GROMACS .gro file of C-alpha atoms in nm:
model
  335
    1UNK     CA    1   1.386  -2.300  -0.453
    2UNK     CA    2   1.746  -2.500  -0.423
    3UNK     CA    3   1.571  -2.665  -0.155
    4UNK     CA    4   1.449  -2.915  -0.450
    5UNK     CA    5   1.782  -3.016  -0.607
    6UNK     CA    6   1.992  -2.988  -0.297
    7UNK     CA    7   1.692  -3.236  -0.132
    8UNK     CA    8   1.748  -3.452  -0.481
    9UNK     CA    9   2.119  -3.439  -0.365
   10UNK     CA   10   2.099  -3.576  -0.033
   11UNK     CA   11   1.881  -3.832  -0.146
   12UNK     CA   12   2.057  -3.927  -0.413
   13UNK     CA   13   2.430  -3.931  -0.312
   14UNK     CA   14   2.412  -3.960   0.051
   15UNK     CA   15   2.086  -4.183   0.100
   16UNK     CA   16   2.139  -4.447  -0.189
   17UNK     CA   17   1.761  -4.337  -0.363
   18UNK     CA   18   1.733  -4.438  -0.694
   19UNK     CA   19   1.633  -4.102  -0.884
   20UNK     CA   20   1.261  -4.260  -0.928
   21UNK     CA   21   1.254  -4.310  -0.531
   22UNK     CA   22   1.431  -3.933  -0.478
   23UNK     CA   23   1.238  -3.786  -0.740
   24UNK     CA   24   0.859  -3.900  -0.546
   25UNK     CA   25   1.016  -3.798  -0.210
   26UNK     CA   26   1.081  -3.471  -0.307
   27UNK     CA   27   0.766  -3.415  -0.538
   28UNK     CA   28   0.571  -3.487  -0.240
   29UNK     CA   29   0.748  -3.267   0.049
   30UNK     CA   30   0.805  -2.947  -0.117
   31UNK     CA   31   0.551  -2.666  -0.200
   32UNK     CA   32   0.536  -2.306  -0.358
   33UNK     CA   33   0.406  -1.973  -0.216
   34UNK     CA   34   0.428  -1.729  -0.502
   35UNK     CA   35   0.441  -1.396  -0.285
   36UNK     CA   36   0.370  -1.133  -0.594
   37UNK     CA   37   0.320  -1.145  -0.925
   38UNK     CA   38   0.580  -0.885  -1.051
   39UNK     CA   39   0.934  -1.014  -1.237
   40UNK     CA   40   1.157  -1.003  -0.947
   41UNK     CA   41   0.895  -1.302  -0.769
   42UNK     CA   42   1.014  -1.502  -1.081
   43UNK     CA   43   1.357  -1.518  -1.048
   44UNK     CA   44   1.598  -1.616  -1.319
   45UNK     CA   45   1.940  -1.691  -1.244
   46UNK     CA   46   2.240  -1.706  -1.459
   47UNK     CA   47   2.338  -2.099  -1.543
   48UNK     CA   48   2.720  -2.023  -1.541
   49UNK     CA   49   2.664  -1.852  -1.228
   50UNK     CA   50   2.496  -2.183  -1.069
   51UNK     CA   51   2.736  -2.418  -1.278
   52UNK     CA   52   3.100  -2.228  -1.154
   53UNK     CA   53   2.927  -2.207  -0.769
   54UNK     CA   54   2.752  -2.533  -0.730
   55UNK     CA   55   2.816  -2.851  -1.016
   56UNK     CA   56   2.667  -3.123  -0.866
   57UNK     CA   57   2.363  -2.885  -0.785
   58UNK     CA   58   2.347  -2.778  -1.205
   59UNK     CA   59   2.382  -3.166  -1.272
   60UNK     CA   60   2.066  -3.260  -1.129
   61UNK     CA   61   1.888  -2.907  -1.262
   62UNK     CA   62   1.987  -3.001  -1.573
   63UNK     CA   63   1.854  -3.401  -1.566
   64UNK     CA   64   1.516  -3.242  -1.366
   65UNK     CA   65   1.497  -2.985  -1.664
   66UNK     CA   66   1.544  -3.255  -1.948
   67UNK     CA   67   1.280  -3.441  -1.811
   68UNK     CA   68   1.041  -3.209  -1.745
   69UNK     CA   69   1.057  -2.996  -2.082
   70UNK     CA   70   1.020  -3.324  -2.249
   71UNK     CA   71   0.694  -3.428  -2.039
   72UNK     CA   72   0.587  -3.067  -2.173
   73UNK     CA   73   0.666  -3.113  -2.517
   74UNK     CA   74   0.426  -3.458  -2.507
   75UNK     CA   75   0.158  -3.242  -2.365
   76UNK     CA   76   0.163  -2.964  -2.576
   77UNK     CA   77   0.219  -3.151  -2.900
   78UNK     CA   78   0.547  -3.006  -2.999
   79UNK     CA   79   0.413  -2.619  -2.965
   80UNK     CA   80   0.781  -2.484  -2.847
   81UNK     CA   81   0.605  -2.143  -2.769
   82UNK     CA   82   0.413  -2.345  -2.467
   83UNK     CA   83   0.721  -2.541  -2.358
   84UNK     CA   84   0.978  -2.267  -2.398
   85UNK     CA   85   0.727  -2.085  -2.145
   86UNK     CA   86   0.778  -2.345  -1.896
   87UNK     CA   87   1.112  -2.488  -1.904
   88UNK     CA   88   1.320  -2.447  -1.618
   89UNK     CA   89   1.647  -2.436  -1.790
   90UNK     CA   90   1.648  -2.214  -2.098
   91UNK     CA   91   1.873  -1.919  -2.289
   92UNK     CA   92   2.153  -1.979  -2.065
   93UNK     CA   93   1.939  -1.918  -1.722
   94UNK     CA   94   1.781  -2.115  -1.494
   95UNK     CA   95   1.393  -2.022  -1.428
   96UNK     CA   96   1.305  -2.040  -1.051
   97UNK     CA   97   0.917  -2.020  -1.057
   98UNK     CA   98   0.907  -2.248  -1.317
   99UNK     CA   99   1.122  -2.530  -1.105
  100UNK     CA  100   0.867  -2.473  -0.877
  101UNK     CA  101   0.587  -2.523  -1.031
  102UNK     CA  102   0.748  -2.846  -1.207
  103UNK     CA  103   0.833  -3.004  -0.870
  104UNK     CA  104   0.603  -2.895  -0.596
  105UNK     CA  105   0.280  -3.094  -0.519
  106UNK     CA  106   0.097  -2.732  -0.430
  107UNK     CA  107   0.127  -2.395  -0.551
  108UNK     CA  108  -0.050  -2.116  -0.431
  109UNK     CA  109  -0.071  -1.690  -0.407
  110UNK     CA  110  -0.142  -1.538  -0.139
  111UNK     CA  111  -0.536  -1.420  -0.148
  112UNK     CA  112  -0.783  -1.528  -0.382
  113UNK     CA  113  -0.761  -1.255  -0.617
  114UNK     CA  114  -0.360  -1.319  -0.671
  115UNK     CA  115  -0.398  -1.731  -0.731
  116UNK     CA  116  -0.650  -1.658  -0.959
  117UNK     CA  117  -0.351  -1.419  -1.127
  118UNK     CA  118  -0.141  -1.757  -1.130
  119UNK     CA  119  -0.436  -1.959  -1.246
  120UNK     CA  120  -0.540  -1.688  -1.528
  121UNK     CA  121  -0.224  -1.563  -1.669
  122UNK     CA  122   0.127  -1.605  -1.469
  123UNK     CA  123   0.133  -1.964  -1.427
  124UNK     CA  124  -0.157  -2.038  -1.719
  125UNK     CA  125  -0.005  -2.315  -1.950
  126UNK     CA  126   0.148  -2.510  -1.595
  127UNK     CA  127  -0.221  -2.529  -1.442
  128UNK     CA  128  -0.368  -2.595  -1.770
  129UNK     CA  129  -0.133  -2.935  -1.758
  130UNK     CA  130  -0.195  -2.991  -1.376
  131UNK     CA  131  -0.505  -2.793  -1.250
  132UNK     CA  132  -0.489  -2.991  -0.900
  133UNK     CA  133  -0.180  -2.820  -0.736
  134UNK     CA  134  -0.295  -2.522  -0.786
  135UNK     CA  135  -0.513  -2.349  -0.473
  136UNK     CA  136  -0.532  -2.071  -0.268
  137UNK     CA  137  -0.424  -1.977   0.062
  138UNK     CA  138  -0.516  -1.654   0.219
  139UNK     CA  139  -0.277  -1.451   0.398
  140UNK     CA  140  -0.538  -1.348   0.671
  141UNK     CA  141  -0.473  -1.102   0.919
  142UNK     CA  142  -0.279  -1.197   1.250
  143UNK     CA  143  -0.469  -1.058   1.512
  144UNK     CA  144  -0.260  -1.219   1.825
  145UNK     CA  145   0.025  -1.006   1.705
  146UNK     CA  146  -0.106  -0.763   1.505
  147UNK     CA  147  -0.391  -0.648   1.741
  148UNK     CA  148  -0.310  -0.849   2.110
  149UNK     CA  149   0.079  -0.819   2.150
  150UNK     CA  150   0.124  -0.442   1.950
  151UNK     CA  151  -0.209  -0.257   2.080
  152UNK     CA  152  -0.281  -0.381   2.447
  153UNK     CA  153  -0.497  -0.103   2.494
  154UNK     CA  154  -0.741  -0.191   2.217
  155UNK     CA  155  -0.708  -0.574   2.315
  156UNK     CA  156  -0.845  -0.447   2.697
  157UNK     CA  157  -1.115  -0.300   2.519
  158UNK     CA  158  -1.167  -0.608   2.248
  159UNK     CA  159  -1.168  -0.829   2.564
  160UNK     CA  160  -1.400  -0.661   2.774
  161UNK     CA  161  -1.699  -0.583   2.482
  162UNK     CA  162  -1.673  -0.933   2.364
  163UNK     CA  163  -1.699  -1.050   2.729
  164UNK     CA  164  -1.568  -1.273   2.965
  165UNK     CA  165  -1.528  -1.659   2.856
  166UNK     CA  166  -1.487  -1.521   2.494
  167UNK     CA  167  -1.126  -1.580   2.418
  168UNK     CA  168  -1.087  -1.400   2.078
  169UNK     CA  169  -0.753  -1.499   2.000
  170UNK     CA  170  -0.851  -1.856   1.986
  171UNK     CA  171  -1.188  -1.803   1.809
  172UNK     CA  172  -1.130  -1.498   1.602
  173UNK     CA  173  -1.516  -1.508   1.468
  174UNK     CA  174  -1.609  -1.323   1.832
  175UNK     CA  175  -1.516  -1.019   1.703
  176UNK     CA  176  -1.857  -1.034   1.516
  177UNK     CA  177  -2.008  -0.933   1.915
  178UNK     CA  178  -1.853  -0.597   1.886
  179UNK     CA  179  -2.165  -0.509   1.599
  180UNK     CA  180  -2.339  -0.410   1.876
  181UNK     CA  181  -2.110  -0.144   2.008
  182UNK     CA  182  -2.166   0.044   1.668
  183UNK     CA  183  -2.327   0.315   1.744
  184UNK     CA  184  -2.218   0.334   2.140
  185UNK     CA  185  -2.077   0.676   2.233
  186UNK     CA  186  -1.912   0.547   2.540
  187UNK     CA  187  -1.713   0.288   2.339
  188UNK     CA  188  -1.634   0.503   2.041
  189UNK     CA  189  -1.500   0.733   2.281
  190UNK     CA  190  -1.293   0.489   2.427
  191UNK     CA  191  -1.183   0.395   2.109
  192UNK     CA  192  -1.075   0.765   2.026
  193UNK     CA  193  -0.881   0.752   2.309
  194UNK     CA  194  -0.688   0.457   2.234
  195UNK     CA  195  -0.590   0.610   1.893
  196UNK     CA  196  -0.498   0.913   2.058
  197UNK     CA  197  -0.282   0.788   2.307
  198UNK     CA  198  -0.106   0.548   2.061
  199UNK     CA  199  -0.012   0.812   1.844
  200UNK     CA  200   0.121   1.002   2.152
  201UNK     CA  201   0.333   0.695   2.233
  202UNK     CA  202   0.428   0.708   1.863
  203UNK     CA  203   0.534   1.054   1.868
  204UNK     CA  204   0.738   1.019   2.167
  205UNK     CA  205   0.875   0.720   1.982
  206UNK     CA  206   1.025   0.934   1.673
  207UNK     CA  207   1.139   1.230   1.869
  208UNK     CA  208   1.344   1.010   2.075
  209UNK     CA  209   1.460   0.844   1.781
  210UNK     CA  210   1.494   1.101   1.526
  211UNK     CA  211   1.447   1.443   1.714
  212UNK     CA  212   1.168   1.478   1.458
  213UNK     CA  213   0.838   1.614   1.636
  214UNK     CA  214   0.508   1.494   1.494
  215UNK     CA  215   0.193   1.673   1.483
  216UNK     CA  216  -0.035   1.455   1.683
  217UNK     CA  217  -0.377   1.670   1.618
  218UNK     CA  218  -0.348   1.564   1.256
  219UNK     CA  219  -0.473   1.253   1.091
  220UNK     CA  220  -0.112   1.025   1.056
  221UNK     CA  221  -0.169   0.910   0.686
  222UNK     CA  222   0.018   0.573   0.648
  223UNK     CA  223   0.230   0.431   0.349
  224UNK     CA  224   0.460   0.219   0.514
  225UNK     CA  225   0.598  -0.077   0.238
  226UNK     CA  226   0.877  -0.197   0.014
  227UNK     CA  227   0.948   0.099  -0.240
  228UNK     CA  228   0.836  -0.024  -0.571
  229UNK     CA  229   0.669   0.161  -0.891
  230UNK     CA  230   0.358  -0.061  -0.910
  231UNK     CA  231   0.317   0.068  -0.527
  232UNK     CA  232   0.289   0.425  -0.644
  233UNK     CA  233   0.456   0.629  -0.361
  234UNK     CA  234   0.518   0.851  -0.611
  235UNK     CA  235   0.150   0.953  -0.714
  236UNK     CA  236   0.111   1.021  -0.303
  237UNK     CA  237   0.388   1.252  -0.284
  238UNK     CA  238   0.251   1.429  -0.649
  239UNK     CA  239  -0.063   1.457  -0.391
  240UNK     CA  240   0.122   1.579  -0.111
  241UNK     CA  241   0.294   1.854  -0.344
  242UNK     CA  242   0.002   1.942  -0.470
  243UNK     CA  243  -0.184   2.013  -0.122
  244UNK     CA  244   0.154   2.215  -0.067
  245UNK     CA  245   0.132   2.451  -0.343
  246UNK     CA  246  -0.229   2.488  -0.288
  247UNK     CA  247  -0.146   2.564   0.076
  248UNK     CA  248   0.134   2.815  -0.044
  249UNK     CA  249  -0.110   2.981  -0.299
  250UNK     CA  250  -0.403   3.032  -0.102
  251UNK     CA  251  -0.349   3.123   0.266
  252UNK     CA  252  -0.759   3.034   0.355
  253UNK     CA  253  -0.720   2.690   0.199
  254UNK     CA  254  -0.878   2.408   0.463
  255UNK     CA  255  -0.831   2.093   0.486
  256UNK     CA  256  -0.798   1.821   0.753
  257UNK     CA  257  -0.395   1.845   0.905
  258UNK     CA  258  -0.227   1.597   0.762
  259UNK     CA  259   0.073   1.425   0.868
  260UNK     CA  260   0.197   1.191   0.602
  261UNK     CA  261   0.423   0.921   0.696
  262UNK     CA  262   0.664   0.685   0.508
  263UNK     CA  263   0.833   0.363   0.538
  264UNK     CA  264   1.029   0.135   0.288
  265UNK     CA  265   1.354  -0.009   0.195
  266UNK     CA  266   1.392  -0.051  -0.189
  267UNK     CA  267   1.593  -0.346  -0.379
  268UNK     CA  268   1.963  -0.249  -0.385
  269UNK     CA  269   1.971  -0.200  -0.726
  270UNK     CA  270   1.665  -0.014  -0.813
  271UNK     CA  271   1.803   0.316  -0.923
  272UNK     CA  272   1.417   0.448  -0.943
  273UNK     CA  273   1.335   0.393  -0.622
  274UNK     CA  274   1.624   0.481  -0.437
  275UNK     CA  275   1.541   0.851  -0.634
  276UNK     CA  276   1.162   0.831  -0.535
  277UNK     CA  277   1.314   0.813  -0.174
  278UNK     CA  278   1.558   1.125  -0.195
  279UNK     CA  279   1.233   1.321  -0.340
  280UNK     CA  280   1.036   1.191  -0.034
  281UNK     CA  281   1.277   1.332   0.190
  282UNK     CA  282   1.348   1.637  -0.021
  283UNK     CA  283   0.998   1.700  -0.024
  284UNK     CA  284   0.980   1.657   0.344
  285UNK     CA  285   1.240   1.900   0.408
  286UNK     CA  286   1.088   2.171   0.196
  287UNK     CA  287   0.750   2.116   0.367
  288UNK     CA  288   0.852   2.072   0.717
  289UNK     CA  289   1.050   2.417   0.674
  290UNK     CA  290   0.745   2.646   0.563
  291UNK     CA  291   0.622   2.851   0.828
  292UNK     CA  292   0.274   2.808   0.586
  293UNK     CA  293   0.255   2.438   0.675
  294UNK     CA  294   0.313   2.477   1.030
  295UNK     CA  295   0.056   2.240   1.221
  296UNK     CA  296  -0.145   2.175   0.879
  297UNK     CA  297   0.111   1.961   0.689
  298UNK     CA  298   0.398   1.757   0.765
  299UNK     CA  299   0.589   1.495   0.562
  300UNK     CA  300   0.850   1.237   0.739
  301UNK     CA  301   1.036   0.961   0.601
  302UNK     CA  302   1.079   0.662   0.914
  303UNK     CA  303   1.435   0.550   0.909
  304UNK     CA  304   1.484   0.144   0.864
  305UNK     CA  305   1.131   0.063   0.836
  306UNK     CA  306   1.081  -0.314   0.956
  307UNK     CA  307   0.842  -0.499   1.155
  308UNK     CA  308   0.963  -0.355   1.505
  309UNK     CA  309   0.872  -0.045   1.362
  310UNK     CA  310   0.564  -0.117   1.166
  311UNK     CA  311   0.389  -0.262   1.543
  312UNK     CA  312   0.440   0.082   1.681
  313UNK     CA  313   0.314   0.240   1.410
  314UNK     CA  314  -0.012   0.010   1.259
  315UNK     CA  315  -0.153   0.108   1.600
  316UNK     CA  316  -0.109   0.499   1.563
  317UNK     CA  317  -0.209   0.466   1.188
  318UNK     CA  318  -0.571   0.629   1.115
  319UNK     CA  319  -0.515   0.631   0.697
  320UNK     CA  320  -0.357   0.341   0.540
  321UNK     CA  321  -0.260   0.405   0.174
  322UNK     CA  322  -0.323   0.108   0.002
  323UNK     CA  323  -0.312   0.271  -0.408
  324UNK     CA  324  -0.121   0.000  -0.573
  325UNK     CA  325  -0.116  -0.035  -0.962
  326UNK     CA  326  -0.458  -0.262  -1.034
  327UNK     CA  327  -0.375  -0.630  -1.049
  328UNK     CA  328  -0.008  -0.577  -0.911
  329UNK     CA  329  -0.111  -0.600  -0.515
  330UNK     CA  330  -0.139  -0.945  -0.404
  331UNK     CA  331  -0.296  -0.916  -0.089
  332UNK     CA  332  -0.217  -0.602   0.030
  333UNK     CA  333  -0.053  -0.750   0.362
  334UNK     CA  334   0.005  -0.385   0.516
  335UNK     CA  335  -0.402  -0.261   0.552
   0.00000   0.00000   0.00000
């Protein structure tokens, strides 16, 4: 977001632009992603901490600010409630989003369902006053990476149903040719196969790592994300202890062997769920212990979970946990 004043800057004091001539530059070269729709997207940041680290940066907040909440104030007639809403600089902190939204020519979420979030309540009174920058752009899945460059051995497969000639990762509406392969034993064989032997790799992949040996006859059930309430790892491990105690009071109790894997870092200063992670790993040495879950239930924790990790993982993964908080989840980038 200090992209917009420090681009004001350079214009302005090193270029010669009048502040009309900066001010259309910038207004027409910058534009806003909103990633999630929680608080911490919307960041507000202390004025004397911006003032005492970067004055000639609060100058030109402050003269963007002035003008803007007074372009609001003509809009909404005077109705403070409205403006205070969208000023940038206000009760001693400067609002991010809201600098954003005042400068950028587009603004957009990140699937349909989260811009309409912006559109409907986040961002409301901002597209009520300028309805055109707002639009959508989906995240979309990355299949070169995501399916190509992490799971060869599906991508063989991919390759050779959709046929030869049929590049895929150029034209990613082939993969409608693999309908027919549906009901095809051979293929869905093959595909069994490929999920097997990827979660062998896996496995071999955390003991060497960890000296932690996975189950790989159970289903791997996937929650790998930031740690965050709205995300509810807690409600899965209040599932996982419950399968435990059920398993521990009833010795004939079946279900499917589950082994249930984490991943996430959490905000350095979120007390909550830096505890939510000590009860995951609690839990997982409690369970992991009991002769009663042996080969029926395990629970791991992956150290340092980041992209590197999440490609050898997605590819192993046969349950992906996707139970955020309704309306929180903006696109659900993990599935």
């Amino acid at each position: 977001t200090l992209v917009i004043p420090e681009l004001m800057r350079i214009l302005l004091d090193e270029e010669g632009y009048s502040w009309e001539e900066a001010w259309y530059i910038v207004t027409r070269t910058v534009a806003y992603t909103n990633h999630t729709v929680m608080a911490e997207a919307l960041e507000r940041w202390p004025q004397q901490l911006i003032e005492s680290l970067l004055p000639r940066i609060w100058q030109l907040l402050v003269e963007i600010s002035n003008r803007y909440q007074q372009q609001l104030t003509d809009f909404f007639h005077g109705d403070m409630s409205r403006v205070e809403k969208l000023a940038i600089i206000w009760g001693g902190e400067v609002r991010m989003a809201n600098l954003c939204v005042a400068t950028c020519y587009a603004v957009n979420g990140v699937s349909a369902l989260h811009s309409d979030i912006l559109k409907r309540e986040v961002l409301h009174d901002a597209y009520v006053r300028t309805p055109e920058k707002f639009l959508n752009v989906t995240n979309g899945i990355d299949h070169r990476r995501w399916v190509a460059e992490c799971n060869p051995r599906l991508h063989a497969l991919l390759r050779e149903c959709i046929g030869k000639g049929k590049n895929y990762l150029l034209k990613p509406e082939y993969f409608s040719l693999l309908e027919k392969y549906k009901d095809d034993a051979g293929v869905l064989d093959r595909l069994g196969e490929i999920k097997a032997q990827n979660k062998r790799d896996f496995a071999a992949y955390v003991a060497r790592e960890s000296g932690v040996v996975l189950n790989t006859d159970a289903i791997f059930d996937v929650q790998v994300k930031r740690l965050h309430e709205y995300k509810r790892q807690l409600l899965n491990v209040l599932h996982i202890t419950y399968l435990y105690q059920r398993l521990k009071a009833d010795p004939h109790f079946t279900f499917t062997p589950r082994v249930y894997l984490f991943g996430a870092k959490a905000a350095p200063g979120y007390a909550v769920a830096k505890r939510i992670i000590h009860l995951i790993n609690s839990l997982a040495a409690t369970v992991n212990a009991d002769p009663a879950c042996k080969e029926r239930l395990q629970v791991v924790f992956l150290e340092n979970y980041r992209v590197s990790l999440a490609e050898k993982l997605m590819p192993a993964s046969e349950l992906s946990e996707q139970i955020s908080t309704a309306g929180k989840e903006a696109s659900g980038t993990g599935n």
